[in-house]
PDB file of C-alpha atoms and ligand atoms in Angstrom:
ATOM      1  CA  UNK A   1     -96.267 133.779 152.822  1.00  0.00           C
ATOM      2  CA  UNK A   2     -98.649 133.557 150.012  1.00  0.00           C
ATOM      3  CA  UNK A   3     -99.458 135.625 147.329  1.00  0.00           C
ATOM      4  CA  UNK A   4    -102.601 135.872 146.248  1.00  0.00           C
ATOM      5  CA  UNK A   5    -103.989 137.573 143.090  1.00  0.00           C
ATOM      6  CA  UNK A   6    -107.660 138.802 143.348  1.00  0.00           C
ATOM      7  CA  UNK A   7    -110.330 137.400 141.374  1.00  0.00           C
ATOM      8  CA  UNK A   8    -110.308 138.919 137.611  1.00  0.00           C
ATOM      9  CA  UNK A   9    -113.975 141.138 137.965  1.00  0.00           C
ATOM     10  CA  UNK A  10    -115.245 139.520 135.825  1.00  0.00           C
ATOM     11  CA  UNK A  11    -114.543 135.944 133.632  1.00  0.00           C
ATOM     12  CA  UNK A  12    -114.670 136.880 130.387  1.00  0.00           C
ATOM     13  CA  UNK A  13    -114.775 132.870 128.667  1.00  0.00           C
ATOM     14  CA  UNK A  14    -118.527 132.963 130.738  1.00  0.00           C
ATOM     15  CA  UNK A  15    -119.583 135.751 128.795  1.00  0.00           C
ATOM     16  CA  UNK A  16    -117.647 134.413 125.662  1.00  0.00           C
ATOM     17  CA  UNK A  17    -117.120 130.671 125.663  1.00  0.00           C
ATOM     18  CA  UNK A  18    -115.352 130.816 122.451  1.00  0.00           C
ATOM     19  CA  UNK A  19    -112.519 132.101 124.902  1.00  0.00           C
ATOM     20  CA  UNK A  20    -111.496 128.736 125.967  1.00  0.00           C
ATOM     21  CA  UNK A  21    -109.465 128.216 122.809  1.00  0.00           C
ATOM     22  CA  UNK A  22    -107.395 130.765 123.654  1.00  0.00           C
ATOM     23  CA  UNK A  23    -106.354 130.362 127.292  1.00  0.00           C
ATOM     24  CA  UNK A  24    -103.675 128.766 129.051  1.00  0.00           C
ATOM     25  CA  UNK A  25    -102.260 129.428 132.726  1.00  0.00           C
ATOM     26  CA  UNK A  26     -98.886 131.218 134.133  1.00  0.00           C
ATOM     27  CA  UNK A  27     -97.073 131.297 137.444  1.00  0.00           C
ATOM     28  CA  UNK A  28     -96.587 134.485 138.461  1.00  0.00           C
ATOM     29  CA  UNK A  29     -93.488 134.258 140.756  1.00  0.00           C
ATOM     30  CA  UNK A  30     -94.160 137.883 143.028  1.00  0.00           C
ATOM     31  CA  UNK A  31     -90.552 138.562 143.527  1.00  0.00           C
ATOM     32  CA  UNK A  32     -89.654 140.140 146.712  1.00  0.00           C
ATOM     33  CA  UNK A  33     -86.578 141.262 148.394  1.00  0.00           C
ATOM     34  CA  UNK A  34     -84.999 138.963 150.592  1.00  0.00           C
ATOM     35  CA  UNK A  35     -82.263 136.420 150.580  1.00  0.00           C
ATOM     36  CA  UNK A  36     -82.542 133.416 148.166  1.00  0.00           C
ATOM     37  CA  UNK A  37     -80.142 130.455 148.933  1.00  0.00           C
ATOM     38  CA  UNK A  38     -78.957 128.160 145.569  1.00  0.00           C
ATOM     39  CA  UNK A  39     -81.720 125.842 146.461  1.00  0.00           C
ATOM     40  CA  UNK A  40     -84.212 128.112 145.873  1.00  0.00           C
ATOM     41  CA  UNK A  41     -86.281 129.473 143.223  1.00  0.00           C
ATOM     42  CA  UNK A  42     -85.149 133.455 142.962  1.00  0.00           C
ATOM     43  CA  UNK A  43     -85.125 136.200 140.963  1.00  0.00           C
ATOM     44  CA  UNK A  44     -81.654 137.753 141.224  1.00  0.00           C
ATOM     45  CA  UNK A  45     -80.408 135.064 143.506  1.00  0.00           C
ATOM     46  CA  UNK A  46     -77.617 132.808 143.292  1.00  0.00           C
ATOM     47  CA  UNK A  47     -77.744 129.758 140.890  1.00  0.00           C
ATOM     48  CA  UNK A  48     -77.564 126.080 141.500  1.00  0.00           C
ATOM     49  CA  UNK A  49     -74.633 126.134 138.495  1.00  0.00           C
ATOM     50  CA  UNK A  50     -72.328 123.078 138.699  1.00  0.00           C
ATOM     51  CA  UNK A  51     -68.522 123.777 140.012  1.00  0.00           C
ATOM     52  CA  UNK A  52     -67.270 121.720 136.638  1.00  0.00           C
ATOM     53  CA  UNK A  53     -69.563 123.782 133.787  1.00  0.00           C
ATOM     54  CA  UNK A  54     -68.211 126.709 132.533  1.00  0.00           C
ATOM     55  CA  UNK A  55     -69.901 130.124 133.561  1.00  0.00           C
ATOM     56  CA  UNK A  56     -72.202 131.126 130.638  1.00  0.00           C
ATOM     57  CA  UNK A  57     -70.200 134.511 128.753  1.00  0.00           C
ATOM     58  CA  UNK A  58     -71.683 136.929 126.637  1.00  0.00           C
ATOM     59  CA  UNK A  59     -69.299 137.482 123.233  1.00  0.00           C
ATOM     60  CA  UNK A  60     -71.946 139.011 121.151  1.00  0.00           C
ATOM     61  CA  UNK A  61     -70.453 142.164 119.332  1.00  0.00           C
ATOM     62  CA  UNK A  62     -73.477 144.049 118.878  1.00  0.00           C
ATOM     63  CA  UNK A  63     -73.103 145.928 122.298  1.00  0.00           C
ATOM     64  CA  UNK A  64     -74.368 149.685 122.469  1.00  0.00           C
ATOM     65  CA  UNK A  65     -70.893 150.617 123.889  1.00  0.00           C
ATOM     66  CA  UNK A  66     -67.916 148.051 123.530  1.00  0.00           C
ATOM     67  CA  UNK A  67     -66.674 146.773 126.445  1.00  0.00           C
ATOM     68  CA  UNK A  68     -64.139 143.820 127.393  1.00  0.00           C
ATOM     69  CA  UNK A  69     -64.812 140.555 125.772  1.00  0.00           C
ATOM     70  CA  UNK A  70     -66.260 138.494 126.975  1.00  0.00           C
ATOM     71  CA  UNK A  71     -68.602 139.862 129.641  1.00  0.00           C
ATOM     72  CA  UNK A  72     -70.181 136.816 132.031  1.00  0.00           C
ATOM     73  CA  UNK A  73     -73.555 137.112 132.546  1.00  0.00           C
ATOM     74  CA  UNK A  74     -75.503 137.453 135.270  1.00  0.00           C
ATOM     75  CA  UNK A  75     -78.106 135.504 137.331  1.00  0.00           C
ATOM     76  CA  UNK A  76     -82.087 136.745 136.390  1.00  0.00           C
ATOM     77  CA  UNK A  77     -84.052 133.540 137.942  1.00  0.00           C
ATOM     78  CA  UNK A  78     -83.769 130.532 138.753  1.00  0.00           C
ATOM     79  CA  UNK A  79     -86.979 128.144 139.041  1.00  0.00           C
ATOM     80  CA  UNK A  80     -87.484 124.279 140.640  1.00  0.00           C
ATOM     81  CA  UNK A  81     -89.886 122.555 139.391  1.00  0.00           C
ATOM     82  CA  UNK A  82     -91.318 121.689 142.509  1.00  0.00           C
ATOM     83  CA  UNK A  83     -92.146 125.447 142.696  1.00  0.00           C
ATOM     84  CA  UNK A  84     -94.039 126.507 139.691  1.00  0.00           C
ATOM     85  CA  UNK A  85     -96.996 123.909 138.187  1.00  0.00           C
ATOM     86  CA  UNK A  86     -96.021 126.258 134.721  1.00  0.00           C
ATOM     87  CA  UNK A  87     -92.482 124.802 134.574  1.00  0.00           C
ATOM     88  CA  UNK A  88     -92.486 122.729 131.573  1.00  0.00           C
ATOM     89  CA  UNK A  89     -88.583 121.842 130.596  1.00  0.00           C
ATOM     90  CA  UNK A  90     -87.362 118.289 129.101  1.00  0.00           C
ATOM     91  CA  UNK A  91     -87.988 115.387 130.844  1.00  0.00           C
ATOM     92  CA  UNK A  92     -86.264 114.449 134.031  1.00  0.00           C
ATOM     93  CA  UNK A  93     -85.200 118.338 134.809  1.00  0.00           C
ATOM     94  CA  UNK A  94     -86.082 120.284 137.966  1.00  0.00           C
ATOM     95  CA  UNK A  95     -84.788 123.614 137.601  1.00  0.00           C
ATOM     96  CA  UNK A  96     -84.615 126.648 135.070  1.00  0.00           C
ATOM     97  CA  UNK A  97     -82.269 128.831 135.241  1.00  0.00           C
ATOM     98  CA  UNK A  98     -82.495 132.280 133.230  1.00  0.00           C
ATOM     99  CA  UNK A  99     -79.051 134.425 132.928  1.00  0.00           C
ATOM    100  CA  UNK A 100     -78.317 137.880 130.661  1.00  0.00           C
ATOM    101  CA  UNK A 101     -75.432 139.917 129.919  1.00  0.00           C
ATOM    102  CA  UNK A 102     -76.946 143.260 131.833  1.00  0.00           C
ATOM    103  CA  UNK A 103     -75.607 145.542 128.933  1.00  0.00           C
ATOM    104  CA  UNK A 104     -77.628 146.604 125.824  1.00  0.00           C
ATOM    105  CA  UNK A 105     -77.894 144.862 122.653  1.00  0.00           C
ATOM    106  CA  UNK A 106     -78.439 146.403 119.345  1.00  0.00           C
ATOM    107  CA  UNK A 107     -79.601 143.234 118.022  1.00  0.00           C
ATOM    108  CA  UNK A 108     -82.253 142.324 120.786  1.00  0.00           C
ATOM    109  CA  UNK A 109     -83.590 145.888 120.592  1.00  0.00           C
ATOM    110  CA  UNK A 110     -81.551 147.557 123.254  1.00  0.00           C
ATOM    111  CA  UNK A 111     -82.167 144.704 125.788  1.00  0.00           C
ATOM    112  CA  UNK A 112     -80.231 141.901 127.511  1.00  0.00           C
ATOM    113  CA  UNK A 113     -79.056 138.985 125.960  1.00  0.00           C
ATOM    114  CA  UNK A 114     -80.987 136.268 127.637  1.00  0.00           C
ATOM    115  CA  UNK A 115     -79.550 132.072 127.775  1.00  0.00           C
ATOM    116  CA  UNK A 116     -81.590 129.173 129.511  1.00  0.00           C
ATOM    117  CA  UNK A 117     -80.773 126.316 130.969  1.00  0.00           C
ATOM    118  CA  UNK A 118     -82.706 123.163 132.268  1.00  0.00           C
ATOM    119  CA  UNK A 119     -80.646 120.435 134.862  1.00  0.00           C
ATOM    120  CA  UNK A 120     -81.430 117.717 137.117  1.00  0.00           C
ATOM    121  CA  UNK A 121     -80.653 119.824 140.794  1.00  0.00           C
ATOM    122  CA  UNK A 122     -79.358 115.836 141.778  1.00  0.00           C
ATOM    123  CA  UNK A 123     -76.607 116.092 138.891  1.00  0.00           C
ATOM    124  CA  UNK A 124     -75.153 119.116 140.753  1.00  0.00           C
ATOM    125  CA  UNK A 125     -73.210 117.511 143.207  1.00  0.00           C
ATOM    126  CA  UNK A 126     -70.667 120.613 144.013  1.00  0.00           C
ATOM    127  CA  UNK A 127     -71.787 123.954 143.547  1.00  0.00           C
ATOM    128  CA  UNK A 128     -69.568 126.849 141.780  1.00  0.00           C
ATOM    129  CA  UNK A 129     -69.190 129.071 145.029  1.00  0.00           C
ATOM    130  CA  UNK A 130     -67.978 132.052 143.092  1.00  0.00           C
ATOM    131  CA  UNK A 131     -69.541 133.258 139.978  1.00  0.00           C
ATOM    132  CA  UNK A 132     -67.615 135.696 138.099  1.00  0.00           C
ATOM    133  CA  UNK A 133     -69.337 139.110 137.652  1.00  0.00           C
ATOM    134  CA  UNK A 134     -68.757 141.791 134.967  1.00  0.00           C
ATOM    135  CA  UNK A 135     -67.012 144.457 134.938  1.00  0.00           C
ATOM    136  CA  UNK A 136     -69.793 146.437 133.604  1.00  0.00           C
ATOM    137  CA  UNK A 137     -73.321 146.744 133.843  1.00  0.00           C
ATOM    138  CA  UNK A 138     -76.093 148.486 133.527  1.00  0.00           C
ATOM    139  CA  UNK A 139     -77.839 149.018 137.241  1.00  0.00           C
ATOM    140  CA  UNK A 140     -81.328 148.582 135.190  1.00  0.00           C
ATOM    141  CA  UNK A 141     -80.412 144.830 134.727  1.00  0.00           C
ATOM    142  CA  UNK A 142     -79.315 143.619 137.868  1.00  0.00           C
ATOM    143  CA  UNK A 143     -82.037 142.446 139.952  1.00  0.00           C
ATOM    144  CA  UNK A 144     -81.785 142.873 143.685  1.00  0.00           C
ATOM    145  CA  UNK A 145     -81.678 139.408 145.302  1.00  0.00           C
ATOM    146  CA  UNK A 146     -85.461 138.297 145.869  1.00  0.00           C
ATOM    147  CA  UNK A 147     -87.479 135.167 146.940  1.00  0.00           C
ATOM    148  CA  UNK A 148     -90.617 134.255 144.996  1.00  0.00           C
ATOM    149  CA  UNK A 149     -94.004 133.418 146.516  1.00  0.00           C
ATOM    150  CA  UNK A 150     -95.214 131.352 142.839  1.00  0.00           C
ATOM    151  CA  UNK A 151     -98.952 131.668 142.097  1.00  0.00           C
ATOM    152  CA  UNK A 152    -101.046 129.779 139.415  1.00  0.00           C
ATOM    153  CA  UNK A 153    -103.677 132.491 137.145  1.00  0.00           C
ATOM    154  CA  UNK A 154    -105.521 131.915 134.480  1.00  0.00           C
ATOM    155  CA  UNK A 155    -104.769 133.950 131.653  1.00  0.00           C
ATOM    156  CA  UNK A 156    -106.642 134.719 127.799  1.00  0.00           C
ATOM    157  CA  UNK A 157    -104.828 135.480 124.617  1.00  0.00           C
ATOM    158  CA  UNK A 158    -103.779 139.304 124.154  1.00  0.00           C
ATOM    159  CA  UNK A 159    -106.745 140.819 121.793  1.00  0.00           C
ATOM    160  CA  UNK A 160    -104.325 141.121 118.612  1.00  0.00           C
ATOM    161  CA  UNK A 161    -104.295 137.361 118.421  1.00  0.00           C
ATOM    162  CA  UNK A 162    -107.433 135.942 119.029  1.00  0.00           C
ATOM    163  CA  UNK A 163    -109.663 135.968 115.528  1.00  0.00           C
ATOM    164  CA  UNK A 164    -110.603 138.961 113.959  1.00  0.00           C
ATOM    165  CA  UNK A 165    -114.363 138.645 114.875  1.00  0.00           C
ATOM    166  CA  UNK A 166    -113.997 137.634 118.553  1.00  0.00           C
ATOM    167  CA  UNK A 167    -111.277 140.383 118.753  1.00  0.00           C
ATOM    168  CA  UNK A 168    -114.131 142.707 117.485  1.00  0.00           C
ATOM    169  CA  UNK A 169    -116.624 141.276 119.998  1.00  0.00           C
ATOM    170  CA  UNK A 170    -114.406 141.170 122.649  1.00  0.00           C
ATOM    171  CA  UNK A 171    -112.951 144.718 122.362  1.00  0.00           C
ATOM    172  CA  UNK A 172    -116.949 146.037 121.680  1.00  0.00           C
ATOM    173  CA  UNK A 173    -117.244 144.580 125.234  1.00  0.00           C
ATOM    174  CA  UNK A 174    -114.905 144.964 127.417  1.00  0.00           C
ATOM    175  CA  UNK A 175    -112.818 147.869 125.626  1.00  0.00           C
ATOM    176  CA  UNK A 176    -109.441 148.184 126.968  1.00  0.00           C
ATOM    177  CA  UNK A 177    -109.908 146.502 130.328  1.00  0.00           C
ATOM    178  CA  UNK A 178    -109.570 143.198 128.508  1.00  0.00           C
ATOM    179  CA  UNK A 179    -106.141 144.048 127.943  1.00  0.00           C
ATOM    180  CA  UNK A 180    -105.523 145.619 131.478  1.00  0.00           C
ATOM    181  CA  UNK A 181    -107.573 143.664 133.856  1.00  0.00           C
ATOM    182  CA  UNK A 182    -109.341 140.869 132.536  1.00  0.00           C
ATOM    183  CA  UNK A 183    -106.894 138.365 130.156  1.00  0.00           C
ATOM    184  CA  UNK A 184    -103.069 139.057 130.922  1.00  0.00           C
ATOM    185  CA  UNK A 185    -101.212 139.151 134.402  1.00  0.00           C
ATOM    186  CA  UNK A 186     -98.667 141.508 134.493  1.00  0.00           C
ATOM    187  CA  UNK A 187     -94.818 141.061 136.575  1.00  0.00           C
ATOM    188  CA  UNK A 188     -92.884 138.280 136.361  1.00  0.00           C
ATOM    189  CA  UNK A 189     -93.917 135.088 135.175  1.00  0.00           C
ATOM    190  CA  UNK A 190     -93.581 131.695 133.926  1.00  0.00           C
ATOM    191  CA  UNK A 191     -95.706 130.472 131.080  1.00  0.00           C
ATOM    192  CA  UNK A 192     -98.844 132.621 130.050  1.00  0.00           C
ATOM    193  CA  UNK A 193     -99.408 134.840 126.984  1.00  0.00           C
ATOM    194  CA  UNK A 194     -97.443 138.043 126.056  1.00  0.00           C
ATOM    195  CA  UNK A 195     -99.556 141.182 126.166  1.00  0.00           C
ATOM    196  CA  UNK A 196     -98.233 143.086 122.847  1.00  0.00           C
ATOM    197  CA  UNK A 197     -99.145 146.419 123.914  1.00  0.00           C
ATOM    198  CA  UNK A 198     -96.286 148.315 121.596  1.00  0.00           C
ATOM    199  CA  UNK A 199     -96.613 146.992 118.311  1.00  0.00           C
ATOM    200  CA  UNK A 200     -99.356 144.244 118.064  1.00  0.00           C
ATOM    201  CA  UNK A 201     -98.118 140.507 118.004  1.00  0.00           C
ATOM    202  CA  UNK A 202     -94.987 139.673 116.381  1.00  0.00           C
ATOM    203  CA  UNK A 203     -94.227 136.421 114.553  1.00  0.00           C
ATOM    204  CA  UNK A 204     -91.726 134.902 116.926  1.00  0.00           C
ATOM    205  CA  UNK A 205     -90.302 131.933 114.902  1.00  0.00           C
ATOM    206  CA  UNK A 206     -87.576 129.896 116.113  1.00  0.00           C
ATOM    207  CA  UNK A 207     -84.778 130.575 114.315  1.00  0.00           C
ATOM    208  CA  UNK A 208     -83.256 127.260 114.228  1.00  0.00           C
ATOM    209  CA  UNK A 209     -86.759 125.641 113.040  1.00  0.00           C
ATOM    210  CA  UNK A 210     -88.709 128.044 112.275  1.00  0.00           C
ATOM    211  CA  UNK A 211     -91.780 126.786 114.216  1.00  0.00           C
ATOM    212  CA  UNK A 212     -94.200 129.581 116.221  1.00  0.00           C
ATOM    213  CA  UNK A 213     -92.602 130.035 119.567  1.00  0.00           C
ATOM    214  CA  UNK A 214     -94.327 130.198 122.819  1.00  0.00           C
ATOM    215  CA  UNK A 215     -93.819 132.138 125.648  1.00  0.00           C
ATOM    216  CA  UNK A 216     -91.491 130.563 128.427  1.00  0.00           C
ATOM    217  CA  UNK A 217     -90.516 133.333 130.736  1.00  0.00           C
ATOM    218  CA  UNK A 218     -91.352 137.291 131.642  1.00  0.00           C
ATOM    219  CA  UNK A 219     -89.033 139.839 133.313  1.00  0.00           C
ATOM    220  CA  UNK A 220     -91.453 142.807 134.239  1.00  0.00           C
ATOM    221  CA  UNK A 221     -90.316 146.727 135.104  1.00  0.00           C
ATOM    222  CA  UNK A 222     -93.501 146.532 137.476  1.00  0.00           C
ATOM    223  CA  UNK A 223     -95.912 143.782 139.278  1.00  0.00           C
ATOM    224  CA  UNK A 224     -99.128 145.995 136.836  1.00  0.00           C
ATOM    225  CA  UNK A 225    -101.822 147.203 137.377  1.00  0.00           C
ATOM    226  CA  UNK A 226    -103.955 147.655 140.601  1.00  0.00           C
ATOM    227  CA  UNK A 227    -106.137 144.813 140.072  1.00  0.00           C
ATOM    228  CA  UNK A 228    -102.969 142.615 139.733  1.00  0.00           C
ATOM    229  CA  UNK A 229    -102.084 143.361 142.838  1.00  0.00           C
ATOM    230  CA  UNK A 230    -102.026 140.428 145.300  1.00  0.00           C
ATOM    231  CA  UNK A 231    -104.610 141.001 148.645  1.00  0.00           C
ATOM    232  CA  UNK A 232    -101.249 139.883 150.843  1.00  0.00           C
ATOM    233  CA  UNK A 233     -98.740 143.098 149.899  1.00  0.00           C
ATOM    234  CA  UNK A 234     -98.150 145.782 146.938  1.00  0.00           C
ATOM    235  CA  UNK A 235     -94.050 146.757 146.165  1.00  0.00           C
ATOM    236  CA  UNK A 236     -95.055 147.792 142.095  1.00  0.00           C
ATOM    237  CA  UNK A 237     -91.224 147.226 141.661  1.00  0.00           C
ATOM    238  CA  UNK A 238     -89.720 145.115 143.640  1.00  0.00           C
ATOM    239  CA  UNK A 239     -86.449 143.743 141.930  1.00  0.00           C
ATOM    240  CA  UNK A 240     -85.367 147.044 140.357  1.00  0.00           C
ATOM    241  CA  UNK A 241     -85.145 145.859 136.905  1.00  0.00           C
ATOM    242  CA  UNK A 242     -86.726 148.320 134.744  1.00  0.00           C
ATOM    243  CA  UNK A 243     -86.763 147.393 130.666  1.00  0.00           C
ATOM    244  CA  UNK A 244     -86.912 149.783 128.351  1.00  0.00           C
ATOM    245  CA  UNK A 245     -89.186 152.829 129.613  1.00  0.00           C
ATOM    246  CA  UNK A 246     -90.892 150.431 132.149  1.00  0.00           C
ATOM    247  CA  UNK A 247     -91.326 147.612 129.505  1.00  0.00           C
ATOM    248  CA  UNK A 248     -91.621 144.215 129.673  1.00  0.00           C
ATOM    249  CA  UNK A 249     -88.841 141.419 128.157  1.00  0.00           C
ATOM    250  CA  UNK A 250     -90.797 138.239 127.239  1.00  0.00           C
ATOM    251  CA  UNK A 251     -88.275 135.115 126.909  1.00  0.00           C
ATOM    252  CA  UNK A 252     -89.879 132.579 123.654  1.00  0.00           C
ATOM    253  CA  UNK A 253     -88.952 129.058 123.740  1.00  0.00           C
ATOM    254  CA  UNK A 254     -89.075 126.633 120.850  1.00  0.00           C
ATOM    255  CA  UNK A 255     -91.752 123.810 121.240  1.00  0.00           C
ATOM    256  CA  UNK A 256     -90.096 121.696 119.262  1.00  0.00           C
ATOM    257  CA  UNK A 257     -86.825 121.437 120.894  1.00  0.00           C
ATOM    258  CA  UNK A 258     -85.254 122.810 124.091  1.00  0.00           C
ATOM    259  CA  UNK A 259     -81.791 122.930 122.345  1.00  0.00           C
ATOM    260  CA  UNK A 260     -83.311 125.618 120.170  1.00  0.00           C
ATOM    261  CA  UNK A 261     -81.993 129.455 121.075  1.00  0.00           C
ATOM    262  CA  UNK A 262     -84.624 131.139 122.961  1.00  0.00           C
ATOM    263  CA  UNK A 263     -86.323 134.784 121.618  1.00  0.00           C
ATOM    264  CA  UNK A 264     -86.905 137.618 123.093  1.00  0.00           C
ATOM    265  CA  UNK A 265     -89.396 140.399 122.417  1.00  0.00           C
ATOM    266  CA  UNK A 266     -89.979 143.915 124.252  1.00  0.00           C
ATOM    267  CA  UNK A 267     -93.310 145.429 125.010  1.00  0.00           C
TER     268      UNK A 267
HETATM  269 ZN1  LIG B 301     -73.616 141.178 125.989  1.00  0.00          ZN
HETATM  270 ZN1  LIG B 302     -87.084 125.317 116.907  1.00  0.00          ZN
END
């Protein structure tokens, strides 16, 4: 079945045009329970991870409570190409595949530790049949298995990053249902802008390069607001996950290389 997000109330680049500078598009991916198979895009579903490749480990030692070393990560979402017109990985892939250690790190803010990877599904030839899990988790980071139903939006820049005089314009206008209703769509996502509703936008630079990153990937406590919600059906939290106080984890990737470590930010 589709999802299918309602019209915004109103388009805001009619009533400012300047807008269209600062607007790109997202798939949201409207997770819901069920029972993804490796050949399909998921959240919390099993991966399409190669039999011969080693299962990716966390060995960071900046964990809120030490456990075992190393802890193996666990599946967050996997994404085909064929799936999501916001999938943009190097040349010649056809599948993302997002995986975090589900404990907290002091270094990412009390989050996950988050690792990408891009393939070619026609390079996987036998599948690893059993993943190892850790021994520990927290329940807040392991999504229950769920199918996506991907869906195209538009989407305009969060307020704190547009220029300072459209900002002012905008905000005279529309007040805070440009951030709510109007510009960013909430949940899970691929692509799109970050709405930096804690702390106003942070300079995410890649760390290898240093160039501005851009926002690859979203893991959502909630599917948002009411006027988010798609016509078809309404679960606000259907995977389970729940980030911070009912936050949002927003996955960066570096433009200028996909071997670059990906960023995360909390809001
Ligand atoms: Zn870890
Ligand atoms: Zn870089």
């Amino acid at each position: 079945m589709t999802r299918t997000t309602p019209p915004r109330p109103l388009d805001v680049a009619a009533v400012f045009p300047e807008l269209g500078a600062h607007t790109t598009t997202a798939t949201r991916l409207h997770p819901r329970p069920g029972a993804p198979a490796v050949t399909d895009s998921s959240i919390g579903g099993p991966l399409l991870w190669p039999a011969g490749e080693p299962w990716p480990v966390c060995d960071a030692d900046d964990h809120d409570d030490p456990v075992p070393l190393p802890t193996p990560m666990i599946p967050v979402a996997q994404v085909y190409r064929h799936d999501a017109p916001d999938f943009a990985g190097p040349p010649g892939t056809d599948v993302l595949q997002v995986l975090w250690c589900p404990l907290d790190h002091l270094d990412e803010g009390y989050n996950p530790l988050v690792r990408v990877f891009w393939r070619r599904a026609a390079d996987v030839t036998r599948v690893l049949a059993e993943p190892p899990s850790p021994a520990e988790v927290h329940e807040e980071y392991v999504p229950a298995p769920c199918v996506v139903h991907p869906e195209r939006v538009r989407e305009y820049d969060y307020i704190g990053s547009l220029p300072g005089d459209l900002a002012a314009r905008v905000r005279e206008r529309f007040g805070s249902r440009y951030q709510y209703d109007l510009s960013l769509a909430p949940g899970w996502k691929l692509g799109g802008f970050a709405n930096w509703s804690l702390t106003d936008p942070l300079p995410m630079d890649c760390e290898a390069c240093g160039a501005p990153m851009t926002l690859l990937f979203t893991a959502a406590s909630s599917e948002g607001p009411a006027s988010w919600q798609p016509v078809e059906d309404a679960p606000v939290t259907p995977t389970g996950v729940v980030i911070g106080r009912g936050y949002s984890l927003y996955v960066f990737g570096c433009p200028a290389s996909f071997e670059h470590p990906v960023a995360t930010a909390m809001q």
